[in-house]
Amino acid sequence: MARKTKGPAGGREGGVDIQRPQLARRGFIRAAGTAALSLTALGHVGREARAAAFRPDLTMEANPNPPSAYPKWFPSWSEVEQLARKEGQVQVSAWGSAEAKEMFNKLCTQFERKTGIKAVYRHGDWFAAQQQVLNEVKEKKEQGSIDAIFLWGKPFSNLMQGGGVWEVPILDLLPNARKIAYRPELGRFVHDMVPTYGCFVPQINYQDCFVYDRKKYKPSDMPKSVDGVLDWAKRHKGKFTYCDVNKGGSGHTWVMMLIYALTGGYEKYAFRPFSKEVAAKDWKPLWDYLKELEPYMYRPGTYPQGNNAVAQLFSAEEIDFCPNWDGTMAQEVRGGRLDPDRLGMIVPEPGIFSPCDGFTIPANAAHKAAALLFLDYLVSVEAQMEVPRVMASYPVVTEAWDKLPEKERQQPWHPVQNLREWRDLGRMGARHGEYMFQMMTEWVDRIARK
Amino acid sequence: MTSPRTSRRRQFGDLLMVAPLALFLGTMVLVPLVIAVLSSVGMTTVAPGLTGEFTLQGFREFFDPTKPSLAALWFTFKVTLVTTAISTGLGLALALFMRFRRIALGQVMSFLVKIPLFMPYLVTAFVFWVLLYPKGYIGILTHKLLVEYLALVEQAPALISDPLGIGIIVCGSWMRFPYAFVIIHGLLQMIDPSYEEAARTLGARTGRIVRRVYLPLVGYGLLSVALLNFLALFIAFSIPFVLGASWPQFLSVFIYVNAKDQGNWLAGYTASVVYIVIALAIATFYTRALQRAKTHA
Amino acid sequence: MRRHRAQRWANHAVLGLVALLILLPVFVVFEYAFATKWFPAHWWFPQEFGMRWFERLLGLGNIVNAMINSYMIAAIVAVTTLLVTFPAAYVFGARTRRGDSRLIRLVEGFSSVPLAFPTIAVGIGLLPVYAKLGLLSSLPGVVAAHMIMAVPYALRAMVGSFIMVPPEYEEAARNLGAGRFYVLRRIYLPLVWPGVMAGGIFAFSWSLNEFVLVLLLGYPNIETIPVQIYQFVGGYYLHPQQAAALGLFLLVPTLALMFLVERTVRGSTVVPAGA
């Protein structure tokens, strides 16, 4: 059976079971179908959710959307499809690299061809898109200009707090979402432990890795664990660097792993309320570690400003080892700047988090049913196969990975071939957003400051 | 001599001519300015994280010496000052050189010098990154010169992401020196060559002519260029974002990271207000100097 | 004679150095835009050249539209900015105007504020205002937003030129009975034309380069080339070759346009040629 949902999204008590749509009575649906998808009908859900102060650490304690808050019905999927056709179009907003633009353009075209529903794609900037939605909601504009918006943790949290998210557990409505790998990190919360209440549909799964020069080193020469970097750097002075934690995720994701490894383990932080005291009291080993590391790094005291800056130093053979993303390194190879034979990627123990970006539907989206249909298409096997192909990252649907031709799976930027075993059964975890921002602020003062 | 009546009429006419500008500034600048000032004390809800309640926390944190903001402000000021001096100086030197040598600014040169004005900021910043990093042309040249030929140092200094802001200074000077050159060269063209000839026949040397003839005449232009360059670099974002260091941070990057990425808009707006206060102070100084320039010219 | 020749060589050397300084970064942009293979550790120049990045960009669409938008907005911004600032620059700069009215000085001082107003703060401040006025994602909205920064630039460029005009010209014309409009059009305009052109070009180039305000206020209907570049050089993701290729979409037509302007409107360019 498909996954059981925990938390609010299942809505089991309300008699809403998308796996048994026949329970919903047709006559009733016809009258209420449109209303079910409208903001008015679900307004009180939103109010309820906003009333509970939005804090990531509440996930395990309280349910901000009690099942009683939900209406007693949901439309069946075929009803959603009908409604979507009536709406006729969906406005999709995303951002990211040239590859992201290419992928979303392609997916929108394919979606249009498949369903006959027009998908208008706008490639923008996450902050601009977020402000647009928040502003429209504040101005009480009922027909918003964005129907499906691509997000990472912070903007999702901002939208949620600003009442910009359509607070309906959309992830549980989508038939294809059942194929998403069974990990809470893939949908139940966004990568910085921001709970989604099912209002978020993951689309891409990035992997931060240890990147090393395969021509110079054997995999056995490389550190086995996230905190093994220091020993390696001491043996190979000037050959390692990581990017400024405020300028690139590859740097701060690795440092977050160090926090867990050096100051008390993942369990100490996972889904616990943020405490400044913990950071003040327990993080000395982290700062000592990074300070000790600095003199052995590439050009001590200078930190590359971003993932790509680090990748380019690697391509130029200035460094032999760095943490970086799968997609960033693929860009270097595809851009003809990096010799693919040099690119080695490994994931150390106990793993480095691989965050997911994905979509939500704004509270005032004008074409909600079409947006649902579009998001369902995005998590179909066909659409998910484009993620590794174009973006060089992992799909959230493991089946899509399995179906890729052997050659495509064995590209040098993919650190792991057996995704099912390694990701779906292995450990993934997430970054704690508030601790992460605390670390990023303190890092400037404690490590970068001279 | 003008009668009081004519003078009043004239003043009214002046007001009328300034009115479109005043109207524009009033609506398009004053409104966001008021919003920025209110936001810096938490009194709006225009951005995430602002509660609408009065607080001075933003300013307390900005002026807290243990926080990086004051260091960022000082660093930004220093780097901007050096870049302004280099870019304005280069422009002035080139314009004067062409004046003295009576070099006509041919079509090609006049076209070349405008190129930096039209290079997209982000592309420029990125190009300087690849020029200045150790495998870039300037990086290699610096290494060859300092390490191999002169053997002054064991390792060439970092030209990007460095605490001295060398990358920002080099890139900023490249981007801004054409502004200085274009304006000063244009003003020099408006000066009657007979002034210089007269000075020469009286036995004045080049240095004296520059100091006594040209500088007073183009003083306003020079001041205005320096001000424009200073302010443009002071709030520049693309250059320090790509070429800057982790410490000290450029203030605009500090705002960006704090506000956009971390959602601390209180810090963002506080820094904006600090920026504006500095700009107003400079503008006051500038307006005074303008009055003086008008009477001297 | 020999001294003359040596001087000429020195002149050429200095100008050559300046040209080299200006052209080196431009050369790198071209190198990157056409480089399809370049391992920088072993090669000083790209190993393979090609049109791949241009084809890819054109395949991604919107380029032509974004180019039209970029130039259209920049042109409108330049013209409207000049219309607003020209009369004011006269009042601030012409030496026959005493400009000592408090109000006028206040306006003049205030006109510098936008120069030090971080664009992201301007954008966020304008968002709610625009939403109320219905200006979001509209051409007039973006033009007005761009004028915020263009106005002080144009103003500074023009005030300088007005100061340079000897006050006797205006006084003489006035004594002969010329009106304010006549004086401005027939006496000042020809004399301050370089300043006007400089102001217009600064406004044009500023608008052509700006991306934060277009991103915040123009989305989703208005997209320009710098916005697209920003999307490719956003810090977290950077594609050097595509950014360089996109930069050329902006740089090459602009330079061609400048070149044409210089050829056709002789003597009226920013830097009066051959004066």
PDB file of C-alpha atoms in Angstrom, chain B residues 9-11 13-15 17-18 20-22 24-25 28-33 35-36 46-47 94 97-98 101 103-105 107 109-123 126-128 130-131 133 135 137-138 140 174 176-177 179 182-183 185 187 189-191 217 220 224 227-228 231-232 235 238 241 255-256 260-261 265 269 272 275-276 279-280 283 286-287 290-291 294 297, chain C residues 7 10-11 14-15 18-19 21-26 28-29 31-32 40 44-45 84 87-88 90-97 100 103-104 107-118 121 124-125 128-130 144-145 147-148 151 153 156 159-161 163-164 174 180 184 191 201-202 204-206 209 211 229-230 235-236 240 243 250-251 254-255 258-259 262-263 266 270-271 273-275:
ATOM      1  CA  ARG B   9       8.962  86.499 -10.808  1.00  0.00           C
ATOM      2  CA  ARG B  10      12.200  84.839 -11.617  1.00  0.00           C
ATOM      3  CA  GLN B  11      12.114  82.832  -8.430  1.00  0.00           C
ATOM      4  CA  GLY B  13       9.739  80.665 -12.649  1.00  0.00           C
ATOM      5  CA  ASP B  14      12.628  78.733 -11.137  1.00  0.00           C
ATOM      6  CA  LEU B  15      10.283  76.905  -8.809  1.00  0.00           C
ATOM      7  CA  MET B  17      11.042  74.586 -13.614  1.00  0.00           C
ATOM      8  CA  VAL B  18      12.130  72.497 -10.654  1.00  0.00           C
ATOM      9  CA  PRO B  20       8.599  68.223 -12.258  1.00  0.00           C
ATOM     10  CA  LEU B  21      11.763  67.012 -10.583  1.00  0.00           C
ATOM     11  CA  ALA B  22      10.417  67.804  -7.134  1.00  0.00           C
ATOM     12  CA  PHE B  24       9.040  62.958  -9.162  1.00  0.00           C
ATOM     13  CA  LEU B  25      11.387  62.832  -6.186  1.00  0.00           C
ATOM     14  CA  MET B  28       9.184  57.966  -6.206  1.00  0.00           C
ATOM     15  CA  VAL B  29      11.940  58.599  -3.670  1.00  0.00           C
ATOM     16  CA  LEU B  30      10.285  60.082  -0.606  1.00  0.00           C
ATOM     17  CA  VAL B  31       7.723  57.290  -0.322  1.00  0.00           C
ATOM     18  CA  PRO B  32      10.196  54.383  -0.340  1.00  0.00           C
ATOM     19  CA  LEU B  33      12.475  56.482   1.867  1.00  0.00           C
ATOM     20  CA  ILE B  35       9.020  53.196   4.237  1.00  0.00           C
ATOM     21  CA  ALA B  36      12.728  52.409   4.676  1.00  0.00           C
ATOM     22  CA  VAL B  46       6.593  45.257   3.979  1.00  0.00           C
ATOM     23  CA  ALA B  47       9.130  42.453   4.289  1.00  0.00           C
ATOM     24  CA  LEU B  94      43.790  60.764 -19.133  1.00  0.00           C
ATOM     25  CA  PHE B  97      46.901  64.171 -21.006  1.00  0.00           C
ATOM     26  CA  MET B  98      44.752  64.321 -24.097  1.00  0.00           C
ATOM     27  CA  ARG B 101      49.004  66.639 -26.045  1.00  0.00           C
ATOM     28  CA  ILE B 103      45.111  64.453 -28.995  1.00  0.00           C
ATOM     29  CA  ALA B 104      41.800  64.406 -30.758  1.00  0.00           C
ATOM     30  CA  LEU B 105      39.519  61.789 -29.312  1.00  0.00           C
ATOM     31  CA  GLN B 107      35.958  57.787 -33.182  1.00  0.00           C
ATOM     32  CA  MET B 109      38.902  55.816 -28.841  1.00  0.00           C
ATOM     33  CA  SER B 110      35.697  57.614 -28.013  1.00  0.00           C
ATOM     34  CA  PHE B 111      33.916  54.349 -28.696  1.00  0.00           C
ATOM     35  CA  LEU B 112      36.379  52.213 -26.737  1.00  0.00           C
ATOM     36  CA  VAL B 113      36.237  54.300 -23.639  1.00  0.00           C
ATOM     37  CA  LYS B 114      32.510  53.856 -23.379  1.00  0.00           C
ATOM     38  CA  ILE B 115      32.658  50.054 -23.362  1.00  0.00           C
ATOM     39  CA  PRO B 116      32.905  49.694 -19.570  1.00  0.00           C
ATOM     40  CA  LEU B 117      29.730  51.760 -19.223  1.00  0.00           C
ATOM     41  CA  PHE B 118      27.778  49.128 -21.091  1.00  0.00           C
ATOM     42  CA  MET B 119      29.243  45.949 -19.694  1.00  0.00           C
ATOM     43  CA  PRO B 120      26.585  44.296 -17.543  1.00  0.00           C
ATOM     44  CA  TYR B 121      27.732  44.610 -13.914  1.00  0.00           C
ATOM     45  CA  LEU B 122      27.489  40.931 -13.149  1.00  0.00           C
ATOM     46  CA  VAL B 123      29.408  39.940 -16.245  1.00  0.00           C
ATOM     47  CA  PHE B 126      32.673  37.606 -13.109  1.00  0.00           C
ATOM     48  CA  VAL B 127      35.220  38.532 -15.808  1.00  0.00           C
ATOM     49  CA  PHE B 128      37.450  40.123 -13.211  1.00  0.00           C
ATOM     50  CA  VAL B 130      38.516  34.890 -13.951  1.00  0.00           C
ATOM     51  CA  LEU B 131      41.200  37.505 -14.705  1.00  0.00           C
ATOM     52  CA  TYR B 133      42.224  34.301  -9.790  1.00  0.00           C
ATOM     53  CA  LYS B 135      44.938  30.866 -13.203  1.00  0.00           C
ATOM     54  CA  TYR B 137      45.766  36.309 -16.984  1.00  0.00           C
ATOM     55  CA  ILE B 138      46.363  38.988 -14.354  1.00  0.00           C
ATOM     56  CA  ILE B 140      49.486  34.544 -13.732  1.00  0.00           C
ATOM     57  CA  TRP B 174      37.807  49.776 -14.361  1.00  0.00           C
ATOM     58  CA  ARG B 176      34.046  53.814 -13.064  1.00  0.00           C
ATOM     59  CA  PHE B 177      37.014  55.515 -14.690  1.00  0.00           C
ATOM     60  CA  TYR B 179      32.532  58.135 -16.164  1.00  0.00           C
ATOM     61  CA  VAL B 182      33.822  61.266 -20.216  1.00  0.00           C
ATOM     62  CA  ILE B 183      32.609  64.097 -17.992  1.00  0.00           C
ATOM     63  CA  HIS B 185      37.011  65.452 -21.037  1.00  0.00           C
ATOM     64  CA  LEU B 187      34.165  69.887 -19.701  1.00  0.00           C
ATOM     65  CA  GLN B 189      36.497  70.759 -24.374  1.00  0.00           C
ATOM     66  CA  MET B 190      34.307  73.657 -23.293  1.00  0.00           C
ATOM     67  CA  ILE B 191      37.276  75.656 -22.008  1.00  0.00           C
ATOM     68  CA  LEU B 217      37.328  75.492 -14.103  1.00  0.00           C
ATOM     69  CA  TYR B 220      32.555  71.270 -10.157  1.00  0.00           C
ATOM     70  CA  SER B 224      30.466  65.722  -9.136  1.00  0.00           C
ATOM     71  CA  LEU B 227      30.633  62.011  -5.688  1.00  0.00           C
ATOM     72  CA  LEU B 228      28.917  59.866  -8.300  1.00  0.00           C
ATOM     73  CA  LEU B 231      28.137  56.687  -4.069  1.00  0.00           C
ATOM     74  CA  ALA B 232      27.869  54.199  -6.930  1.00  0.00           C
ATOM     75  CA  ILE B 235      26.260  50.678  -2.655  1.00  0.00           C
ATOM     76  CA  SER B 238      27.615  42.756  -7.919  1.00  0.00           C
ATOM     77  CA  PHE B 241      29.411  39.852  -4.054  1.00  0.00           C
ATOM     78  CA  ILE B 255      22.519  43.507   3.768  1.00  0.00           C
ATOM     79  CA  TYR B 256      21.869  40.937   1.056  1.00  0.00           C
ATOM     80  CA  LYS B 260      17.334  38.199   1.586  1.00  0.00           C
ATOM     81  CA  ASP B 261      18.817  34.876   2.637  1.00  0.00           C
ATOM     82  CA  TRP B 265      15.046  42.703   7.145  1.00  0.00           C
ATOM     83  CA  TYR B 269      16.702  48.434   6.474  1.00  0.00           C
ATOM     84  CA  SER B 272      19.951  51.167   4.231  1.00  0.00           C
ATOM     85  CA  TYR B 275      23.657  54.464   3.784  1.00  0.00           C
ATOM     86  CA  ILE B 276      21.125  57.222   3.130  1.00  0.00           C
ATOM     87  CA  ALA B 279      24.612  60.069   1.210  1.00  0.00           C
ATOM     88  CA  LEU B 280      22.700  63.061   2.574  1.00  0.00           C
ATOM     89  CA  ALA B 283      25.081  65.723  -0.690  1.00  0.00           C
ATOM     90  CA  TYR B 286      28.369  68.809  -2.331  1.00  0.00           C
ATOM     91  CA  THR B 287      25.614  71.427  -2.585  1.00  0.00           C
ATOM     92  CA  LEU B 290      28.464  73.747  -5.802  1.00  0.00           C
ATOM     93  CA  GLN B 291      27.488  77.196  -4.571  1.00  0.00           C
ATOM     94  CA  LYS B 294      29.261  78.702  -9.141  1.00  0.00           C
ATOM     95  CA  ALA B 297      33.679  79.675 -12.152  1.00  0.00           C
TER      96      ALA B 297
ATOM     97  CA  GLN C   7      56.020  62.592 -28.510  1.00  0.00           C
ATOM     98  CA  ALA C  10      54.511  58.373 -26.413  1.00  0.00           C
ATOM     99  CA  ASN C  11      50.958  59.437 -27.207  1.00  0.00           C
ATOM    100  CA  VAL C  14      49.611  55.777 -23.593  1.00  0.00           C
ATOM    101  CA  LEU C  15      46.479  55.416 -25.705  1.00  0.00           C
ATOM    102  CA  VAL C  18      44.419  52.516 -22.128  1.00  0.00           C
ATOM    103  CA  ALA C  19      42.875  50.566 -24.995  1.00  0.00           C
ATOM    104  CA  LEU C  21      43.201  47.967 -20.219  1.00  0.00           C
ATOM    105  CA  ILE C  22      39.695  48.468 -21.530  1.00  0.00           C
ATOM    106  CA  LEU C  23      39.780  45.618 -23.996  1.00  0.00           C
ATOM    107  CA  LEU C  24      41.299  42.874 -21.849  1.00  0.00           C
ATOM    108  CA  PRO C  25      38.092  42.136 -19.895  1.00  0.00           C
ATOM    109  CA  VAL C  26      36.040  42.439 -23.084  1.00  0.00           C
ATOM    110  CA  VAL C  28      37.794  37.530 -21.893  1.00  0.00           C
ATOM    111  CA  VAL C  29      34.024  37.838 -22.306  1.00  0.00           C
ATOM    112  CA  GLU C  31      36.727  34.030 -25.073  1.00  0.00           C
ATOM    113  CA  TYR C  32      34.276  32.579 -22.595  1.00  0.00           C
ATOM    114  CA  PRO C  40      42.511  26.336 -17.418  1.00  0.00           C
ATOM    115  CA  TRP C  44      46.030  29.789 -21.634  1.00  0.00           C
ATOM    116  CA  PHE C  45      43.411  29.843 -24.361  1.00  0.00           C
ATOM    117  CA  VAL C  84      12.356  66.044 -16.001  1.00  0.00           C
ATOM    118  CA  PRO C  87      14.866  72.552 -16.586  1.00  0.00           C
ATOM    119  CA  ALA C  88      15.928  71.715 -13.048  1.00  0.00           C
ATOM    120  CA  TYR C  90      19.295  74.939 -15.546  1.00  0.00           C
ATOM    121  CA  VAL C  91      18.041  76.317 -12.260  1.00  0.00           C
ATOM    122  CA  PHE C  92      20.728  74.494 -10.253  1.00  0.00           C
ATOM    123  CA  GLY C  93      23.579  75.183 -12.644  1.00  0.00           C
ATOM    124  CA  ALA C  94      23.168  78.403 -14.644  1.00  0.00           C
ATOM    125  CA  ARG C  95      25.069  81.173 -12.940  1.00  0.00           C
ATOM    126  CA  THR C  96      22.398  83.776 -13.627  1.00  0.00           C
ATOM    127  CA  ARG C  97      20.071  81.758 -11.404  1.00  0.00           C
ATOM    128  CA  ASP C 100      19.426  80.423  -3.196  1.00  0.00           C
ATOM    129  CA  LEU C 103      13.185  75.003  -1.324  1.00  0.00           C
ATOM    130  CA  ILE C 104      15.314  74.723  -4.433  1.00  0.00           C
ATOM    131  CA  VAL C 107      15.259  69.630  -3.791  1.00  0.00           C
ATOM    132  CA  GLU C 108      18.790  69.657  -5.085  1.00  0.00           C
ATOM    133  CA  GLY C 109      20.198  68.044  -1.972  1.00  0.00           C
ATOM    134  CA  PHE C 110      17.429  65.495  -1.914  1.00  0.00           C
ATOM    135  CA  SER C 111      18.107  64.512  -5.492  1.00  0.00           C
ATOM    136  CA  SER C 112      21.293  62.781  -4.291  1.00  0.00           C
ATOM    137  CA  VAL C 113      19.440  60.427  -1.960  1.00  0.00           C
ATOM    138  CA  PRO C 114      18.669  57.778  -4.603  1.00  0.00           C
ATOM    139  CA  LEU C 115      22.386  57.437  -5.298  1.00  0.00           C
ATOM    140  CA  ALA C 116      22.896  55.852  -1.917  1.00  0.00           C
ATOM    141  CA  PHE C 117      19.593  54.046  -1.649  1.00  0.00           C
ATOM    142  CA  PRO C 118      20.276  50.319  -2.063  1.00  0.00           C
ATOM    143  CA  ALA C 121      15.459  48.555  -0.314  1.00  0.00           C
ATOM    144  CA  ILE C 124      10.803  46.458  -1.382  1.00  0.00           C
ATOM    145  CA  GLY C 125       9.557  49.921  -0.426  1.00  0.00           C
ATOM    146  CA  PRO C 128       3.247  47.796  -1.747  1.00  0.00           C
ATOM    147  CA  VAL C 129       2.891  51.237  -3.362  1.00  0.00           C
ATOM    148  CA  TYR C 130       2.909  49.723  -6.835  1.00  0.00           C
ATOM    149  CA  ALA C 144       9.503  55.175 -13.219  1.00  0.00           C
ATOM    150  CA  ALA C 145      11.539  52.888 -10.969  1.00  0.00           C
ATOM    151  CA  MET C 147      14.252  56.917 -13.340  1.00  0.00           C
ATOM    152  CA  ILE C 148      14.888  57.007  -9.592  1.00  0.00           C
ATOM    153  CA  VAL C 151      17.667  61.266 -12.448  1.00  0.00           C
ATOM    154  CA  TYR C 153      23.086  60.859 -12.789  1.00  0.00           C
ATOM    155  CA  ARG C 156      24.928  65.868 -12.231  1.00  0.00           C
ATOM    156  CA  VAL C 159      24.504  70.882 -14.006  1.00  0.00           C
ATOM    157  CA  GLY C 160      28.226  70.762 -14.759  1.00  0.00           C
ATOM    158  CA  SER C 161      27.627  71.942 -18.305  1.00  0.00           C
ATOM    159  CA  ILE C 163      27.904  76.081 -14.865  1.00  0.00           C
ATOM    160  CA  MET C 164      30.420  76.288 -17.697  1.00  0.00           C
ATOM    161  CA  ARG C 174      17.570  88.789 -21.984  1.00  0.00           C
ATOM    162  CA  ARG C 180      12.978  82.068 -20.710  1.00  0.00           C
ATOM    163  CA  LEU C 184      16.935  77.744 -22.840  1.00  0.00           C
ATOM    164  CA  LEU C 191      26.117  74.917 -25.419  1.00  0.00           C
ATOM    165  CA  ILE C 201      23.669  58.119 -21.981  1.00  0.00           C
ATOM    166  CA  PHE C 202      24.155  57.650 -18.247  1.00  0.00           C
ATOM    167  CA  PHE C 204      20.336  54.816 -20.733  1.00  0.00           C
ATOM    168  CA  SER C 205      23.271  52.738 -19.535  1.00  0.00           C
ATOM    169  CA  TRP C 206      22.001  52.625 -15.970  1.00  0.00           C
ATOM    170  CA  ASN C 209      22.159  47.373 -16.663  1.00  0.00           C
ATOM    171  CA  PHE C 211      18.176  44.062 -12.697  1.00  0.00           C
ATOM    172  CA  ILE C 229      22.113  37.287 -16.615  1.00  0.00           C
ATOM    173  CA  TYR C 230      21.321  37.593 -12.928  1.00  0.00           C
ATOM    174  CA  GLY C 235      25.736  33.391  -6.706  1.00  0.00           C
ATOM    175  CA  TYR C 236      24.498  29.923  -5.947  1.00  0.00           C
ATOM    176  CA  PRO C 240      30.367  31.536 -16.970  1.00  0.00           C
ATOM    177  CA  ALA C 243      26.534  34.517 -18.782  1.00  0.00           C
ATOM    178  CA  LEU C 250      23.587  43.310 -24.583  1.00  0.00           C
ATOM    179  CA  LEU C 251      27.081  44.606 -25.233  1.00  0.00           C
ATOM    180  CA  THR C 254      24.760  48.705 -27.607  1.00  0.00           C
ATOM    181  CA  LEU C 255      28.224  49.357 -28.936  1.00  0.00           C
ATOM    182  CA  MET C 258      26.827  53.987 -29.934  1.00  0.00           C
ATOM    183  CA  PHE C 259      29.032  53.748 -32.984  1.00  0.00           C
ATOM    184  CA  GLU C 262      28.721  58.892 -33.131  1.00  0.00           C
ATOM    185  CA  ARG C 263      28.881  58.647 -36.908  1.00  0.00           C
ATOM    186  CA  ARG C 266      28.630  64.437 -35.469  1.00  0.00           C
ATOM    187  CA  VAL C 270      29.120  62.607 -25.177  1.00  0.00           C
ATOM    188  CA  VAL C 271      32.716  63.348 -25.922  1.00  0.00           C
ATOM    189  CA  ALA C 273      34.966  64.173 -31.261  1.00  0.00           C
ATOM    190  CA  GLY C 274      38.037  65.984 -32.503  1.00  0.00           C
ATOM    191  CA  ALA C 275      37.276  69.223 -30.687  1.00  0.00           C
TER     192      ALA C 275
END
